[in-house]
Tab-separated table of C-alpha atoms in Angstrom:
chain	number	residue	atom	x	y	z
U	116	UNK	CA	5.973	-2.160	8.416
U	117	UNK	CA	5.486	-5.516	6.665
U	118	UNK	CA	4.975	-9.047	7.907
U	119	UNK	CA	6.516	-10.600	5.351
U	120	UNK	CA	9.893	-8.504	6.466
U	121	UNK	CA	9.818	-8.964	9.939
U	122	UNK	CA	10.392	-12.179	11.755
U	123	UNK	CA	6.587	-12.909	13.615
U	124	UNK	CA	8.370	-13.163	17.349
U	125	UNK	CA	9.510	-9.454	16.418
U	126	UNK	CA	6.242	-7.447	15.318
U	127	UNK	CA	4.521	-6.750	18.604
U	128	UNK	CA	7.695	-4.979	19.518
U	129	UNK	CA	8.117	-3.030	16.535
U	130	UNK	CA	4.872	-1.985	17.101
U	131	UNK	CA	5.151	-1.011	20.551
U	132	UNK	CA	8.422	1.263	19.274
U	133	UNK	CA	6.401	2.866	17.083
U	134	UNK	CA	3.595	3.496	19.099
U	135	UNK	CA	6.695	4.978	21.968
U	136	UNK	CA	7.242	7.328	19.017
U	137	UNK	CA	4.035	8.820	19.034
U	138	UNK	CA	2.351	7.389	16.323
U	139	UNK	CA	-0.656	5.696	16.035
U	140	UNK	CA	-1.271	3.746	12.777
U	141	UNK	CA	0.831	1.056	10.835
U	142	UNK	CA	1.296	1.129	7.069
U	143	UNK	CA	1.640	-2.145	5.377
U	144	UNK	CA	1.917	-4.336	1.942
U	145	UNK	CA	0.909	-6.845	1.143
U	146	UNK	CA	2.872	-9.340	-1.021
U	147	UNK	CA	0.580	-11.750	-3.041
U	148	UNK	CA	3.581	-13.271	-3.924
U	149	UNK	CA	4.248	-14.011	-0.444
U	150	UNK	CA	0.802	-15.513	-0.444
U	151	UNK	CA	0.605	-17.194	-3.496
U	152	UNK	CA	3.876	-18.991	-4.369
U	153	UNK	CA	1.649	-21.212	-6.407
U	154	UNK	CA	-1.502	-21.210	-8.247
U	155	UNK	CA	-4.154	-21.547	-6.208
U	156	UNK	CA	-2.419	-22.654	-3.001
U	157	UNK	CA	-2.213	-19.750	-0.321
U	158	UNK	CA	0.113	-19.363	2.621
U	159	UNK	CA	-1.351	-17.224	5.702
U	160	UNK	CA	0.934	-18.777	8.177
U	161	UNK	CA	3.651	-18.181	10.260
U	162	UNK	CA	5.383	-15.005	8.571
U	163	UNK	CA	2.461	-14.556	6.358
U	164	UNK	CA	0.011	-14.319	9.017
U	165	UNK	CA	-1.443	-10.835	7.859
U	166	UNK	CA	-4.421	-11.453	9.735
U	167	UNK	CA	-2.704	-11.835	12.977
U	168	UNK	CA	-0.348	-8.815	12.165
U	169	UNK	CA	-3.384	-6.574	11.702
U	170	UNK	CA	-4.953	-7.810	15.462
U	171	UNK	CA	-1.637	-7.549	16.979
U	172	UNK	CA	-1.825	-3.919	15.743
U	173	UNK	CA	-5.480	-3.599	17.608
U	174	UNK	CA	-4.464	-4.866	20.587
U	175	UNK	CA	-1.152	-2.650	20.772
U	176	UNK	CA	-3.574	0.264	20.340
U	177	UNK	CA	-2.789	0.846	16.301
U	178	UNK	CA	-4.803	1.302	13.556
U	179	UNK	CA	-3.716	0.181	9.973
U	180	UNK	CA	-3.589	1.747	6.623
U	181	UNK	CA	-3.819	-1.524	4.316
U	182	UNK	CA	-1.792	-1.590	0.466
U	183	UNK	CA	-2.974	-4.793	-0.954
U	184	UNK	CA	-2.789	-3.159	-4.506
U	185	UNK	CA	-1.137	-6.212	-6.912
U	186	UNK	CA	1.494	-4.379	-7.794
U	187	UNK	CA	3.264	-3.098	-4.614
U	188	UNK	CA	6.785	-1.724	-6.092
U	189	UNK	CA	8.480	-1.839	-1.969
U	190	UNK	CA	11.881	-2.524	-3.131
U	191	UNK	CA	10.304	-6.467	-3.834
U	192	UNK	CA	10.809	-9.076	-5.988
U	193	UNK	CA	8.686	-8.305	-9.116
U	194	UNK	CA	6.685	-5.236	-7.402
U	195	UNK	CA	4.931	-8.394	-5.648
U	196	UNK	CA	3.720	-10.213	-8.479
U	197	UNK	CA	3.767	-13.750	-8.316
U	198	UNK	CA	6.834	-15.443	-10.534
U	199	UNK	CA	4.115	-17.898	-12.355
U	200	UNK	CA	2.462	-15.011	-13.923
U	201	UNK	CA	5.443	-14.527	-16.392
U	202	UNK	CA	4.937	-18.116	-17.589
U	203	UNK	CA	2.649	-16.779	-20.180
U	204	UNK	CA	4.805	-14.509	-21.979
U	205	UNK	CA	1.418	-12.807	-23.298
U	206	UNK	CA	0.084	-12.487	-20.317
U	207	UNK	CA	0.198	-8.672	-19.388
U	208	UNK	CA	0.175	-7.515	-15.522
U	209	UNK	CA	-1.483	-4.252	-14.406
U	210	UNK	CA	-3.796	-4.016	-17.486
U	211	UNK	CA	-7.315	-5.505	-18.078
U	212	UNK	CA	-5.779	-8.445	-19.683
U	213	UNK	CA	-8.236	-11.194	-18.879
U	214	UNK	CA	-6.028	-14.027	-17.448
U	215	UNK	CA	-4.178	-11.506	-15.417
U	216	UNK	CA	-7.328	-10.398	-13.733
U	217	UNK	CA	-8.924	-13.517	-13.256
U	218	UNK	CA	-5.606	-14.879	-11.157
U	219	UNK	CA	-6.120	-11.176	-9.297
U	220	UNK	CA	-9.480	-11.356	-8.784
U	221	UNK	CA	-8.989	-15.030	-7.219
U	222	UNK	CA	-6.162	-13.508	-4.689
U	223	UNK	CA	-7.888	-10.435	-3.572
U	224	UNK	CA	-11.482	-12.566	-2.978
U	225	UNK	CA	-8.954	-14.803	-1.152
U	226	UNK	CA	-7.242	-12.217	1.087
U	227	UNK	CA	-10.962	-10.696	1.852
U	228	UNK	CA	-11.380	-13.616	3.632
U	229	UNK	CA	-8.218	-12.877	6.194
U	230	UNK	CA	-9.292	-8.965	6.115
U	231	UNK	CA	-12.350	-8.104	5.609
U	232	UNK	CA	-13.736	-8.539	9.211
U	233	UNK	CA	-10.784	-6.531	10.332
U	234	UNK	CA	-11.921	-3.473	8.608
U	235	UNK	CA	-13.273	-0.865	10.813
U	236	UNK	CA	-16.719	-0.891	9.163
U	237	UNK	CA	-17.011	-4.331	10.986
U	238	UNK	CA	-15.250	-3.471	14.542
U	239	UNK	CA	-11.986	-3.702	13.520
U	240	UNK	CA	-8.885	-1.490	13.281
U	241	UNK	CA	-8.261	-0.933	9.257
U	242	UNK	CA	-9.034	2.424	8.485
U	243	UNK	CA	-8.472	2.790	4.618
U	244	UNK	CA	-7.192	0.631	1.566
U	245	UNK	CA	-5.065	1.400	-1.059
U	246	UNK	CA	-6.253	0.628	-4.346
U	247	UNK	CA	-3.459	0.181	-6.766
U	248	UNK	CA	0.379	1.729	-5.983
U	249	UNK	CA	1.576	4.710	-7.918
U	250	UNK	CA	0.083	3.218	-11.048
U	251	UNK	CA	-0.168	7.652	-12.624
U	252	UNK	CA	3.438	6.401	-13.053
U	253	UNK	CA	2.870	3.187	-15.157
U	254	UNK	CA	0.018	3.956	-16.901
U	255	UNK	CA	-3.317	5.961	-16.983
U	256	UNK	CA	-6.141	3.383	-17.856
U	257	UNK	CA	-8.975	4.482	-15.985
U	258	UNK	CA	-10.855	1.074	-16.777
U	259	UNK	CA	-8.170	-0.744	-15.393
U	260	UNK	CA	-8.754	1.182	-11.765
U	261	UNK	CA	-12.175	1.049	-11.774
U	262	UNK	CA	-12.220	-2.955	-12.403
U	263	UNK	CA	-9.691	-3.037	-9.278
U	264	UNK	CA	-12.640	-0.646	-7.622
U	265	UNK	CA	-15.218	-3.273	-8.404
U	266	UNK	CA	-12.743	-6.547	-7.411
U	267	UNK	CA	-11.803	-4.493	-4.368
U	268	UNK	CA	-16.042	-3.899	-3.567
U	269	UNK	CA	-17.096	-7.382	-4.328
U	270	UNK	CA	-14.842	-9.228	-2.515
U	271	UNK	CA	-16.388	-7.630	0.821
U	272	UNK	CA	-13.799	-4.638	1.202
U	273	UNK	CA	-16.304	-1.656	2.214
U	274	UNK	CA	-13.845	1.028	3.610
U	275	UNK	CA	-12.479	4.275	2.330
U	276	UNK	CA	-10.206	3.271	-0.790
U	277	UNK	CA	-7.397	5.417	-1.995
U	278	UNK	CA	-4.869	5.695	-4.692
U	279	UNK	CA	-1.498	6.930	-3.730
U	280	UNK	CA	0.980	8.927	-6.619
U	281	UNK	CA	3.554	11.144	-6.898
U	282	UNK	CA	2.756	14.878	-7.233
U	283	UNK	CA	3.048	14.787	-10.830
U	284	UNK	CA	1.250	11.403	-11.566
U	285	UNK	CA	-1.807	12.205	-9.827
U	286	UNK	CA	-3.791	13.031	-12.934
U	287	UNK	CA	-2.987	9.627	-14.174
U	288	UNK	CA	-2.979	7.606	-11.178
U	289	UNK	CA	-5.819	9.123	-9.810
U	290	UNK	CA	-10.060	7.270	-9.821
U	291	UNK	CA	-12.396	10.132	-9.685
U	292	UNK	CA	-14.126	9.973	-6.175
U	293	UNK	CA	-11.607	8.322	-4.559
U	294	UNK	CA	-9.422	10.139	-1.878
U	295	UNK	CA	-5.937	11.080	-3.645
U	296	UNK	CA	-3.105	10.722	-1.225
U	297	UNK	CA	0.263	12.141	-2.263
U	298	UNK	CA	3.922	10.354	-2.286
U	299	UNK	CA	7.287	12.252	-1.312
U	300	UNK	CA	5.494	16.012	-1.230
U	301	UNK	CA	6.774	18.133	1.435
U	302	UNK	CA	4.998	21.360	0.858
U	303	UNK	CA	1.794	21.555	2.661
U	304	UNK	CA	0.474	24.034	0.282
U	305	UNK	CA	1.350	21.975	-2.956
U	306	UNK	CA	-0.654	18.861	-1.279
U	307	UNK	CA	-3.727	20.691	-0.113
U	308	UNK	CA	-4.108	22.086	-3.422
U	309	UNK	CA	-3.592	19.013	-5.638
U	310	UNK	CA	-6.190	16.985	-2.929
U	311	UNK	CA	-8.421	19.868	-3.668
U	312	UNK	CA	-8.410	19.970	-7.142
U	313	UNK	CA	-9.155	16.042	-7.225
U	314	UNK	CA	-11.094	15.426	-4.363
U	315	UNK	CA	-13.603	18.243	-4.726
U	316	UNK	CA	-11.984	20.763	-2.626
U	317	UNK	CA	-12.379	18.796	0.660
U	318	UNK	CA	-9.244	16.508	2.015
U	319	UNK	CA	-8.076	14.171	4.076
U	320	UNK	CA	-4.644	14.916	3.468
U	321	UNK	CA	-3.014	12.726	3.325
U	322	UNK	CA	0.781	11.945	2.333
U	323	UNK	CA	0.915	7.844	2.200
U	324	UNK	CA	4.782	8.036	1.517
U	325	UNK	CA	7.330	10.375	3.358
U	326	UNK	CA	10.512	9.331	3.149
U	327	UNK	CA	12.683	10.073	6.071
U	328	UNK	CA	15.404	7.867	5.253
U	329	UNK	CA	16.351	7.061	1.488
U	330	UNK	CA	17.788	3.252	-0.169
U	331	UNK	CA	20.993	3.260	-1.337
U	332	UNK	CA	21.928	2.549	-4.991
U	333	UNK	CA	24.504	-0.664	-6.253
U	334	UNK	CA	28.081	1.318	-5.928
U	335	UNK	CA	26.884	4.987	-5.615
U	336	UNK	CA	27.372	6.757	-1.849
U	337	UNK	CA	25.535	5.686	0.978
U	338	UNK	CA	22.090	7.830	0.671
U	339	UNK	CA	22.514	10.006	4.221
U	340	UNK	CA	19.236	11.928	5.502
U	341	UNK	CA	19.326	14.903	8.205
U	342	UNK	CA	17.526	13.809	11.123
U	343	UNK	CA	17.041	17.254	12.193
U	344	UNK	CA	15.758	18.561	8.439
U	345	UNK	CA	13.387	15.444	8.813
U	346	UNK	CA	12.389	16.586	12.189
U	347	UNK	CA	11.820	20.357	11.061
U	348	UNK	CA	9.644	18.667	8.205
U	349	UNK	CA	7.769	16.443	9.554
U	350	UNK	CA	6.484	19.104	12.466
U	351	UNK	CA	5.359	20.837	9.188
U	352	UNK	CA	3.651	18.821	8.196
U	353	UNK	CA	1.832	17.482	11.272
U	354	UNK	CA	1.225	21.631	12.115
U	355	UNK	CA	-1.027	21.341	9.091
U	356	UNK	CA	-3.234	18.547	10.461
U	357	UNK	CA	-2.178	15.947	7.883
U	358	UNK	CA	-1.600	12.776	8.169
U	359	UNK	CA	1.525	11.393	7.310
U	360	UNK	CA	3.074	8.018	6.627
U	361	UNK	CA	6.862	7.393	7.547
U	362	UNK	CA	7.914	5.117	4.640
U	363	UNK	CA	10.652	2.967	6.308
């Protein structure tokens, strides 16, 4: 559930639906370009109020599972990036390129100061932090995830930190001694033992993206999901003690 997506006047009911359904935390991106239309000048107003999203969560009873990675992917404009990046054509996002991580490191310092005292290490509701978004499927620079460790750390953002990949990916997606969750797996057996064999044989487990509903595709068939086959999965799932994220 994003800010960005849903008018302000609409989130504390969203959030009480979801909270009707049982659940009790609320996934969410967040879109620096959203934030940063342009260099230097940040929006958290209105809309963009993540702040205020993240107490409206508290007060409704709801923790939140923050995804302030750069890159975002969420079926948005440029995975999230920011449109001025591209105005160096050398310029090269999601790498250790050093103008791309200076205008990063700017943004996340400047979105610690919205979120950082919403964390649950200082009395908040935030319980964990994504670092980075499927990136095992981009690339596998380990010294580009441990520089977004370090920006994450300095800027003031003590929680738990995660990456998120598919099953496949996790190898490359993964930073060694951070918690590995696991996108689109079904099989409780399959995630235990990929957490496992990453995480020192000890979970959370955790699977940040299960997808009971699908997007469609420009001129193919409308993509149609089984409620009851979600249903049947999802009990699963939850019979297993994981935690699992509905994505949209």
């Amino acid at each position: 559930m994003h800010c960005a997506r849903i008018p302000r006047e609409n989130w504390r009911d969203r959030m009480k639906m979801a909270k009707a359904m049982g659940l009790n935390t609320i996934g969410t991106y967040v879109f620096w370009n959203a934030h940063e239309e342009t260099p230097g000048k940040f929006d958290f107003k209105g809309n963009n109020d993540i702040a205020a999203f993240v107490k409206t969560a508290q007060e409704e009873g709801l923790y939140v599972v923050l995804r302030p990675s750069p890159y975002v992917c969420a079926e948005w404009e440029f995975g999230g990036y920011p449109w001025w990046l591209l105005k160096n054509p050398k310029l090269k996002v999601r790498s250790t390129d050093p103008e791309f991580l200076n205008a990063y490191t700017r943004y996340i310092k400047r979105l610690a100061k919205e979120l950082v005292p919403l964390q649950m290490t200082h009395g908040g509701n935030i319980l964990m932090i994504q670092l980075e978004n499927e990136y095992g499927s981009y690339s596998d620079d380990k010294n580009y995830l441990e520089i977004n460790k370090k920006i994450f750390r300095d800027a003031g953002f003590d929680s738990v930190l995660f990456t998120c990949d598919g099953a496949d990916m996790v190898a490359k997606g993964h930073l060694p001694g951070l918690l590995p969750a696991i996108n689109g797996l079904e099989d409780p057996e399959k995630v235990k033992e990929i957490v496992n064999k990453y995480h020192r044989g000890k979970g959370p487990y955790y699977v940040a993206e299960w997808y009971p509903g699908w997007f469609d595709n420009w001129g193919k068939k409308h993509a149609e999901v089984s409620a009851e086959n979600s249903a049947k999965t999802l009990d699963k799932l939850l019979a297993t003690g994981f935690s699992v994220n509905m994505y949209m």
